[in-house]
Amino acid sequence: MSTDKLIASLPAGACRSRGEGIYSIMARTPLGDVSAEKLNIINSVVQDFHLPGVRVTGRQRVQLLGIKEEDLQAVVERLGQVGEVCKYFVQACVGNTACRFGMQNSLAMGADLEAFLNTTNLPAKLKSGVSGCSMSCAESYVRDVGMVGKKSGWTILFGGNAGKQVRKADVLAESVSAEEGLKIIGKALDFYSENAKKKERTARFVERVGFEAVRKAVFDR
Ligand code: SF4
């Protein structure tokens, strides 16, 4: 298979080139989870293909660097499912599974959110973060979709962005259950999908249409 065809067959963003026939591949590490089995696979690929190493990205992903073009197909095959990046992945903190401040199980919530998001097809890139408490270690307030755990349930955030035009997300709902939270996010994303311009991120969308329009679409339709 040609390199172009191989890259086209991978999920968007899974394989990147810095030019000169050198590529990198993003391993699949859902919610920052890297099991011993995955570490072994990644480590064996790094050693066998003499890669310079891996990089842990700011969004809890593991990127294998320095892959030569002639090795790309073999690396993809060796990585198997570990190399299968999903379309919309979720950043999450450990929440009450391992943090003393955690009010909710952000890992379980993040897994449910990720499964839900990957049933959708959105107009632009979507970043999301699920935090177990208001310290917001998963950066929920500057994500397109954010969730923050409180004793009473989840705060649902929409329209945040941490890029060069930083925007703090608006609060769509407070103290809702996990199930309600997903429904609210689904309705907000439906409205966004129906009305956003191509490649318009949620932050710019909310600025253009106004947060009240999003709120009405979620609660008054
Ligand atoms: S957001 Fe809260 S629960 Fe999550 S890691 Fe940070 S302090 Fe702990």
Coordinates of C-alpha atoms and ligand atoms in Angstrom, one line a residue:
M1 CA 0.0 0.0 0.0
S2 CA 1.3 3.5 -0.8
T3 CA 2.1 5.8 2.1
D4 CA -0.7 8.2 1.1
K5 CA -3.3 5.4 1.0
L6 CA -2.0 4.0 4.3
I7 CA -2.4 7.4 6.0
A8 CA -5.8 7.9 4.5
S9 CA -6.9 4.5 5.9
L10 CA -6.0 5.6 9.4
P11 CA -8.2 7.8 11.6
A12 CA -7.7 11.6 11.1
G13 CA -4.7 12.9 13.1
A14 CA -3.4 9.4 13.8
C15 CA -0.4 9.8 11.6
R16 CA 1.6 13.0 11.0
S17 CA 4.5 13.9 8.9
R18 CA 7.2 16.4 9.7
G19 CA 8.6 16.0 6.2
E20 CA 11.7 14.2 4.9
G21 CA 9.9 10.8 5.1
I22 CA 9.6 10.8 8.9
Y23 CA 6.3 10.2 10.5
S24 CA 4.7 10.0 14.0
I25 CA 1.8 7.9 15.1
M26 CA -0.6 8.7 18.0
A27 CA -1.3 5.6 20.1
R28 CA -4.8 5.0 21.4
T29 CA -4.7 5.7 25.2
P30 CA -8.3 6.3 26.1
L31 CA -8.7 8.7 29.1
G32 CA -4.9 8.6 29.5
D33 CA -5.0 4.9 30.4
V34 CA -1.9 2.9 29.3
S35 CA -2.0 -0.7 30.5
A36 CA 1.1 -2.8 31.0
E37 CA 0.1 -4.7 27.8
K38 CA -0.1 -1.5 25.8
L39 CA 3.2 -0.3 27.2
N40 CA 4.8 -3.5 26.2
I41 CA 3.5 -3.2 22.6
I42 CA 4.6 0.4 22.4
N43 CA 8.0 -0.3 23.9
S44 CA 8.7 -3.3 21.6
V45 CA 7.8 -1.1 18.5
V46 CA 10.1 1.7 19.8
Q47 CA 13.0 -0.8 20.3
D48 CA 12.5 -2.9 17.2
F49 CA 12.2 0.0 14.8
H50 CA 14.9 2.0 16.6
L51 CA 12.6 5.0 17.3
P52 CA 14.0 7.9 19.3
G53 CA 11.2 7.4 21.9
V54 CA 7.7 8.6 22.6
R55 CA 6.1 11.9 23.7
V56 CA 3.3 12.2 26.2
T57 CA 1.1 15.0 24.7
G58 CA -0.6 17.7 26.6
R59 CA -3.9 15.8 26.1
Q60 CA -2.8 12.5 27.7
R61 CA -1.9 10.8 24.4
V62 CA 1.3 8.9 23.6
Q63 CA 2.9 9.8 20.3
L64 CA 5.5 7.5 18.7
L65 CA 8.1 9.6 17.0
G66 CA 10.6 9.3 14.2
I67 CA 9.1 6.5 12.2
K68 CA 10.8 6.1 8.8
E69 CA 8.4 5.9 5.8
E70 CA 9.6 2.4 4.8
D71 CA 8.7 1.2 8.4
L72 CA 5.3 2.9 8.6
Q73 CA 3.1 0.0 7.4
A74 CA 4.9 -2.5 9.7
V75 CA 4.6 -0.1 12.7
V76 CA 0.9 0.3 12.1
E77 CA 0.4 -3.4 11.9
R78 CA 2.5 -4.1 15.0
L79 CA 0.5 -1.4 17.0
G80 CA -2.8 -2.9 15.9
Q81 CA -5.6 -1.6 18.1
V82 CA -3.1 0.5 20.1
G83 CA -2.7 2.6 17.0
E84 CA -6.4 3.1 16.4
V85 CA -7.1 6.6 17.5
C86 CA -10.8 7.4 17.9
K87 CA -12.4 10.5 16.3
Y88 CA -13.4 12.3 19.4
F89 CA -11.4 11.4 22.5
V90 CA -11.9 12.7 26.0
Q91 CA -9.4 14.0 28.5
A92 CA -10.3 13.1 32.1
C93 CA -8.7 13.2 35.5
V94 CA -8.8 10.2 37.9
G95 CA -11.7 11.8 39.9
N96 CA -12.8 9.9 43.0
T97 CA -11.1 6.7 41.8
A98 CA -7.7 8.0 43.0
C99 CA -7.9 11.6 44.0
R100 CA -8.9 12.7 47.5
F101 CA -10.7 15.8 46.1
G102 CA -12.7 13.8 43.6
M103 CA -16.5 14.3 43.9
Q104 CA -17.5 12.0 41.0
N105 CA -16.0 9.2 38.9
S106 CA -14.6 11.2 36.0
L107 CA -13.0 8.2 34.4
A108 CA -16.3 6.3 34.1
M109 CA -18.0 9.5 33.0
G110 CA -15.3 10.2 30.5
A111 CA -15.6 6.7 29.0
D112 CA -19.4 7.2 28.6
L113 CA -18.9 10.6 27.0
E114 CA -16.2 9.3 24.6
A115 CA -18.5 6.4 23.5
F116 CA -21.3 8.9 23.0
L117 CA -19.3 11.5 21.1
N118 CA -18.0 8.8 18.7
T119 CA -21.6 8.2 17.5
T120 CA -21.7 11.8 16.3
N121 CA -20.3 13.6 13.3
L122 CA -19.5 17.2 14.1
P123 CA -18.7 20.2 11.9
A124 CA -15.2 20.7 13.5
K125 CA -12.7 19.3 15.9
L126 CA -14.1 18.8 19.3
K127 CA -12.1 18.7 22.6
S128 CA -13.7 17.7 25.8
G129 CA -12.6 17.3 29.4
V130 CA -14.2 15.6 32.4
S131 CA -12.9 16.6 35.9
G132 CA -13.9 15.0 39.2
C133 CA -14.1 18.3 41.0
S134 CA -14.0 22.1 40.5
M135 CA -10.2 22.2 40.4
S136 CA -10.8 21.1 36.8
C137 CA -7.5 19.3 36.2
A138 CA -8.9 18.0 32.9
E139 CA -9.4 21.7 31.8
S140 CA -13.1 21.3 31.5
Y141 CA -13.7 25.1 31.4
V142 CA -11.6 25.6 28.2
R143 CA -13.0 22.6 26.3
D144 CA -15.8 22.5 23.7
V145 CA -17.6 20.2 26.0
G146 CA -16.8 20.0 29.7
M147 CA -18.0 18.2 32.7
V148 CA -17.1 19.0 36.3
G149 CA -18.1 16.8 39.3
K150 CA -19.8 18.2 42.4
K151 CA -21.2 16.3 45.4
S152 CA -24.7 17.0 43.9
G153 CA -23.9 15.8 40.4
W154 CA -22.3 17.2 37.2
T155 CA -21.9 20.7 35.9
I156 CA -22.2 20.7 32.1
L157 CA -20.1 23.2 30.2
F158 CA -20.2 24.2 26.5
G159 CA -18.2 26.4 24.2
G160 CA -14.8 26.7 25.8
N161 CA -11.5 27.0 24.0
A162 CA -7.9 27.2 25.2
G163 CA -6.4 28.3 21.9
K164 CA -5.1 31.7 20.9
Q165 CA -8.7 33.2 21.4
V166 CA -9.3 31.8 24.9
R167 CA -12.9 31.4 25.9
K168 CA -14.3 30.1 29.2
A169 CA -17.1 27.7 28.6
D170 CA -20.7 28.6 29.5
V171 CA -22.6 26.6 32.1
L172 CA -25.4 24.7 30.5
A173 CA -26.6 22.8 33.6
E174 CA -25.6 22.1 37.2
S175 CA -26.1 19.2 39.5
V176 CA -27.4 16.8 36.9
S177 CA -26.9 13.0 36.7
A178 CA -24.5 11.4 34.3
E179 CA -27.4 10.3 32.1
E180 CA -29.0 13.8 32.1
G181 CA -25.6 15.3 31.4
L182 CA -25.1 13.2 28.3
K183 CA -28.6 14.1 27.0
I184 CA -27.9 17.8 27.5
I185 CA -24.6 17.5 25.7
G186 CA -26.3 15.6 22.9
K187 CA -28.9 18.4 22.4
A188 CA -26.3 21.1 22.5
L189 CA -24.3 19.2 19.9
D190 CA -27.3 18.6 17.7
F191 CA -28.0 22.4 17.7
Y192 CA -24.3 23.1 17.0
S193 CA -24.2 20.5 14.1
E194 CA -27.4 21.9 12.5
N195 CA -26.2 25.5 12.7
A196 CA -22.5 25.8 12.7
K197 CA -20.4 26.7 9.7
K198 CA -17.9 24.1 8.5
K199 CA -14.9 23.9 10.8
E200 CA -16.4 26.4 13.2
R201 CA -15.4 25.4 16.7
T202 CA -18.0 25.6 19.5
A203 CA -16.4 28.7 21.1
R204 CA -16.7 30.8 17.9
F205 CA -20.2 29.3 17.3
V206 CA -21.5 30.4 20.7
E207 CA -20.0 33.9 20.2
R208 CA -21.8 34.1 16.8
V209 CA -25.2 32.8 17.7
G210 CA -25.2 33.7 21.4
F211 CA -25.3 31.3 24.4
E212 CA -29.0 32.0 25.0
A213 CA -29.8 30.4 21.6
V214 CA -27.9 27.2 22.7
R215 CA -29.6 27.2 26.0
K216 CA -33.0 27.5 24.4
A217 CA -32.3 24.8 21.9
V218 CA -31.4 22.4 24.8
F219 CA -34.1 23.3 27.2
D220 CA -37.0 24.9 25.4
R221 CA -37.3 22.8 22.2
Ligands
SF4_1 S1 -10.0 17.8 39.1 FE1 -10.3 17.4 41.2 S2 -10.7 15.2 41.3 FE2 -9.7 15.6 39.3 S3 -7.5 15.3 39.7 FE3 -8.0 17.5 39.9 S4 -8.2 17.7 42.1 FE4 -8.5 15.5 41.7

